[in-house]
Amino acid sequence: QLQLQESGPGLVKPSETLSLTCTVSGGSISSSSYHWGWIRQPPRKGLEYIGSIYYSGSTYYNPSLKSRVTISVDTSKNQFSLKLSSVTAADTAVYYCARQRRGTYFDYWGQGTLVTVSS
Amino acid sequence: EIVMTQSPATLSVSPGERATLSCRASQSVSSNLAWYQQKPGQAPRLLIYDASTRATGIPARFSGSGSGTDFTLTISSLQSEDFAVYYCQHYNNWPPYSFGQGTKLEIK
């Protein structure tokens, strides 16, 4: 059974960089059929797509966040990572990693991790 | 960017009754639409993809329909575990993959 697990600091200071890692188990991140994505959900709000990556390193970002987002992949560790720079309180959210059928829907999700931006 | 609009924001339905949730796209997304269910404190769960195909393990009481700009998620006979928030998501002309704002399905 495929599992995804987010990890990283739960508290980040304003203007700093948020860094999260998603570890994939029960399947290979190098599969040609999938992208690997990040989605976030501010408290009591809806879902926002952040970006995705293919195992080759090709990336796709939400234009609204593109200037601040970097997603990378480490196939040797079966992990992919998110960096979001210059964070503000508006970036406080539960961050989910998910498997994405190439260019389509998200079929497996991590449990999510709450990241709070506060000094 | 394609904007997804869901209605109603909240839907109150009695157990055993039918629930009909709507999702409208600001421009055609063909059949490139998915539906998710999210319960409090949990990650979203994929219910429907390609507008009408049930994901693995999803009960037959969940069905999706529509194409172009107008889509519907129908739950034929509501069970207690179905009360949750439902989101639609398009995957046409990506990125970004826009989600709707959600419909909360509550017990009447």
Coordinates of C-alpha atoms in Angstrom, one line a residue:
Chain A
Q1 CA 0.0 0.0 0.0
L2 CA 1.4 3.4 -1.0
Q3 CA 2.1 5.8 1.8
L4 CA 3.2 9.4 1.9
Q5 CA 4.5 11.2 4.9
E6 CA 5.3 14.8 5.3
S7 CA 8.0 16.0 7.6
G8 CA 9.5 19.4 8.6
P9 CA 9.3 22.2 11.0
G10 CA 5.9 23.1 12.3
L11 CA 6.8 26.7 13.0
V12 CA 8.6 29.1 10.6
K13 CA 9.4 32.8 11.2
P14 CA 8.1 35.5 8.8
S15 CA 10.5 36.2 5.9
E16 CA 12.2 32.8 6.3
T17 CA 12.0 29.7 4.1
L18 CA 9.5 26.9 4.7
S19 CA 11.0 23.5 4.0
L20 CA 9.1 20.2 3.9
T21 CA 10.0 16.7 2.7
C22 CA 7.6 13.9 1.6
T23 CA 8.8 10.4 2.0
V24 CA 7.1 7.8 -0.2
S25 CA 6.9 4.2 0.9
G26 CA 5.3 1.1 -0.7
G27 CA 6.1 2.3 -4.2
S28 CA 8.7 4.0 -6.3
I29 CA 8.9 7.7 -6.9
S30 CA 10.6 6.9 -10.2
S31 CA 7.5 5.5 -11.8
S32 CA 6.8 7.0 -15.2
S33 CA 3.1 7.2 -14.6
Y34 CA 3.1 9.8 -11.8
H35 CA 3.9 13.3 -10.8
W36 CA 4.4 14.1 -7.1
G37 CA 2.7 17.2 -5.8
W38 CA 2.2 19.6 -2.9
I39 CA -1.2 21.1 -2.0
R40 CA -2.0 23.3 1.0
Q41 CA -5.0 24.2 3.0
P42 CA -5.1 27.3 5.2
P43 CA -7.1 26.9 8.4
R44 CA -10.9 26.6 7.7
K45 CA -10.3 27.2 4.0
G46 CA -10.1 25.3 0.7
L47 CA -7.3 23.5 -1.1
E48 CA -4.6 25.3 -3.1
Y49 CA -2.3 23.6 -5.6
I50 CA 1.4 24.5 -5.0
G51 CA 3.3 22.5 -7.6
S52 CA 4.4 19.1 -8.8
I53 CA 7.5 17.3 -9.9
Y54 CA 8.3 14.3 -12.1
Y55 CA 11.0 11.9 -11.2
S56 CA 13.2 13.3 -13.9
G57 CA 13.1 16.7 -12.2
S58 CA 10.6 18.4 -14.4
T59 CA 8.5 20.8 -12.3
Y60 CA 5.1 22.5 -12.6
Y61 CA 4.2 25.4 -10.3
N62 CA 1.1 27.4 -9.5
P63 CA 1.8 30.8 -11.2
S64 CA 0.6 32.6 -8.1
L65 CA 3.4 31.0 -6.0
K66 CA 6.0 30.3 -8.7
S67 CA 8.4 33.1 -7.7
R68 CA 8.7 31.7 -4.1
V69 CA 8.5 27.9 -4.7
T70 CA 11.1 25.2 -5.4
I71 CA 10.2 21.5 -5.6
S72 CA 13.0 19.0 -5.9
V73 CA 13.2 15.2 -5.9
D74 CA 15.7 12.7 -4.5
T75 CA 15.0 9.3 -6.2
S76 CA 17.7 7.6 -4.1
K77 CA 15.7 8.3 -0.9
N78 CA 12.3 8.1 -2.5
Q79 CA 11.6 11.6 -1.4
F80 CA 10.5 14.9 -2.8
S81 CA 10.7 18.3 -1.1
L82 CA 9.1 21.7 -1.0
K83 CA 10.8 25.1 -0.3
L84 CA 8.7 28.2 0.0
S85 CA 10.6 31.4 0.5
S86 CA 9.8 34.7 2.1
V87 CA 6.8 33.3 4.1
T88 CA 4.2 35.4 5.7
A89 CA 1.2 34.6 8.0
A90 CA -0.8 34.0 4.8
D91 CA 1.3 30.9 4.2
T92 CA 0.1 29.3 7.5
A93 CA -1.6 26.1 6.4
V94 CA -1.7 22.3 6.4
Y95 CA 0.6 21.2 3.7
Y96 CA -0.1 17.9 1.9
C97 CA 2.0 15.9 -0.4
A98 CA 0.2 13.7 -2.9
R99 CA 0.7 11.3 -5.8
Q100 CA -0.7 12.7 -9.0
R101 CA -1.5 10.7 -12.1
R102 CA 0.5 12.5 -14.7
G103 CA -1.2 15.9 -15.2
T104 CA -4.4 14.8 -13.6
Y105 CA -5.9 14.0 -10.2
F106 CA -4.3 13.2 -6.9
D107 CA -5.0 9.6 -5.8
Y108 CA -2.8 9.2 -2.7
W109 CA -2.3 11.8 -0.1
G110 CA -0.1 12.2 3.0
Q111 CA -1.8 13.0 6.3
G112 CA -0.7 16.6 6.1
T113 CA 1.4 18.7 8.4
L114 CA 0.5 22.1 9.9
V115 CA 3.0 24.8 9.3
T116 CA 2.5 28.0 11.2
V117 CA 4.3 31.2 10.3
S118 CA 4.8 33.3 13.3
S119 CA 7.6 35.2 15.1
Chain B
E1 CA -6.7 30.5 -14.7
I2 CA -9.8 28.4 -14.7
V3 CA -12.0 29.1 -11.7
M4 CA -14.1 26.4 -10.1
T5 CA -17.3 27.3 -8.3
Q6 CA -19.2 24.9 -6.1
S7 CA -22.7 25.2 -5.0
P8 CA -24.3 25.2 -2.5
A9 CA -21.7 26.1 0.1
T10 CA -23.6 24.0 2.6
L11 CA -26.1 21.3 1.9
S12 CA -28.3 19.8 4.7
V13 CA -29.7 16.4 3.9
S14 CA -31.2 13.6 6.0
P15 CA -29.6 10.1 6.1
G16 CA -31.0 7.8 3.5
E17 CA -31.8 10.7 1.1
R18 CA -30.1 11.8 -2.1
A19 CA -27.5 14.6 -2.2
T20 CA -26.7 16.5 -5.3
L21 CA -23.6 18.7 -5.3
S22 CA -22.6 21.0 -8.2
C23 CA -19.4 22.3 -9.6
R24 CA -19.0 24.8 -12.4
A25 CA -15.9 25.8 -14.4
S26 CA -15.3 29.3 -15.7
Q27 CA -14.4 27.7 -19.1
S28 CA -14.6 24.2 -20.5
V29 CA -12.5 21.5 -18.8
S30 CA -13.9 18.7 -21.0
S31 CA -14.2 15.7 -18.7
N32 CA -11.0 16.5 -16.8
L33 CA -12.6 16.8 -13.4
A34 CA -12.2 15.0 -10.1
W35 CA -14.1 15.0 -6.8
Y36 CA -12.7 14.5 -3.3
Q37 CA -14.2 14.0 0.1
Q38 CA -12.5 15.5 3.2
K39 CA -13.5 14.7 6.8
P40 CA -12.3 16.8 9.7
G41 CA -8.6 16.3 10.5
Q42 CA -8.1 14.1 7.5
A43 CA -6.6 14.4 4.0
P44 CA -8.8 14.6 1.0
R45 CA -9.8 11.2 -0.5
L46 CA -10.3 10.8 -4.2
L47 CA -13.8 9.8 -5.1
I48 CA -14.3 10.4 -8.8
Y49 CA -12.0 11.1 -11.7
D50 CA -12.6 11.8 -15.4
A51 CA -15.9 13.3 -14.3
S52 CA -17.6 10.0 -13.8
T53 CA -15.2 7.2 -13.0
R54 CA -15.2 6.0 -9.4
A55 CA -11.8 5.6 -7.8
T56 CA -10.8 2.3 -6.3
G57 CA -12.9 1.2 -3.3
I58 CA -15.5 4.0 -3.6
P59 CA -19.0 2.8 -3.1
A60 CA -21.5 2.7 -5.9
R61 CA -23.8 5.2 -4.2
F62 CA -21.3 7.9 -5.3
S63 CA -21.6 9.0 -9.0
G64 CA -20.4 11.8 -11.1
S65 CA -21.7 13.3 -14.2
G66 CA -21.2 16.3 -16.5
S67 CA -18.7 17.6 -19.1
G68 CA -17.6 21.0 -20.3
T69 CA -18.4 23.5 -17.6
D70 CA -21.1 21.8 -15.4
F71 CA -20.6 18.8 -13.2
T72 CA -22.6 17.0 -10.5
L73 CA -21.7 14.7 -7.7
T74 CA -24.6 12.6 -6.6
I75 CA -24.7 10.5 -3.4
S76 CA -27.7 8.3 -3.9
S77 CA -28.5 7.3 -0.3
L78 CA -26.6 9.1 2.4
Q79 CA -24.8 7.2 5.1
S80 CA -23.6 8.7 8.3
E81 CA -20.0 8.5 7.1
D82 CA -20.8 10.6 4.0
F83 CA -21.2 13.8 5.9
A84 CA -18.0 15.7 5.0
V85 CA -16.7 18.5 2.8
Y86 CA -16.5 17.8 -0.9
Y87 CA -14.2 19.5 -3.4
C88 CA -14.0 19.4 -7.2
Q89 CA -10.7 19.9 -9.1
H90 CA -10.0 20.3 -12.8
Y91 CA -7.0 19.1 -14.6
N92 CA -7.4 20.8 -18.0
N93 CA -4.9 23.3 -19.3
W94 CA -2.7 22.9 -16.2
P95 CA -1.1 24.3 -14.2
P96 CA -2.6 25.4 -11.9
Y97 CA -4.9 22.6 -11.0
S98 CA -7.7 24.7 -9.4
F99 CA -10.0 23.3 -6.7
G100 CA -13.5 24.5 -5.9
Q101 CA -14.1 26.2 -2.6
G102 CA -15.9 23.1 -1.3
T103 CA -19.5 22.1 -0.3
K104 CA -20.1 21.0 3.3
L105 CA -22.6 18.2 3.5
E106 CA -24.3 18.2 6.8
I107 CA -26.9 16.2 8.6
K108 CA -30.4 17.6 8.5

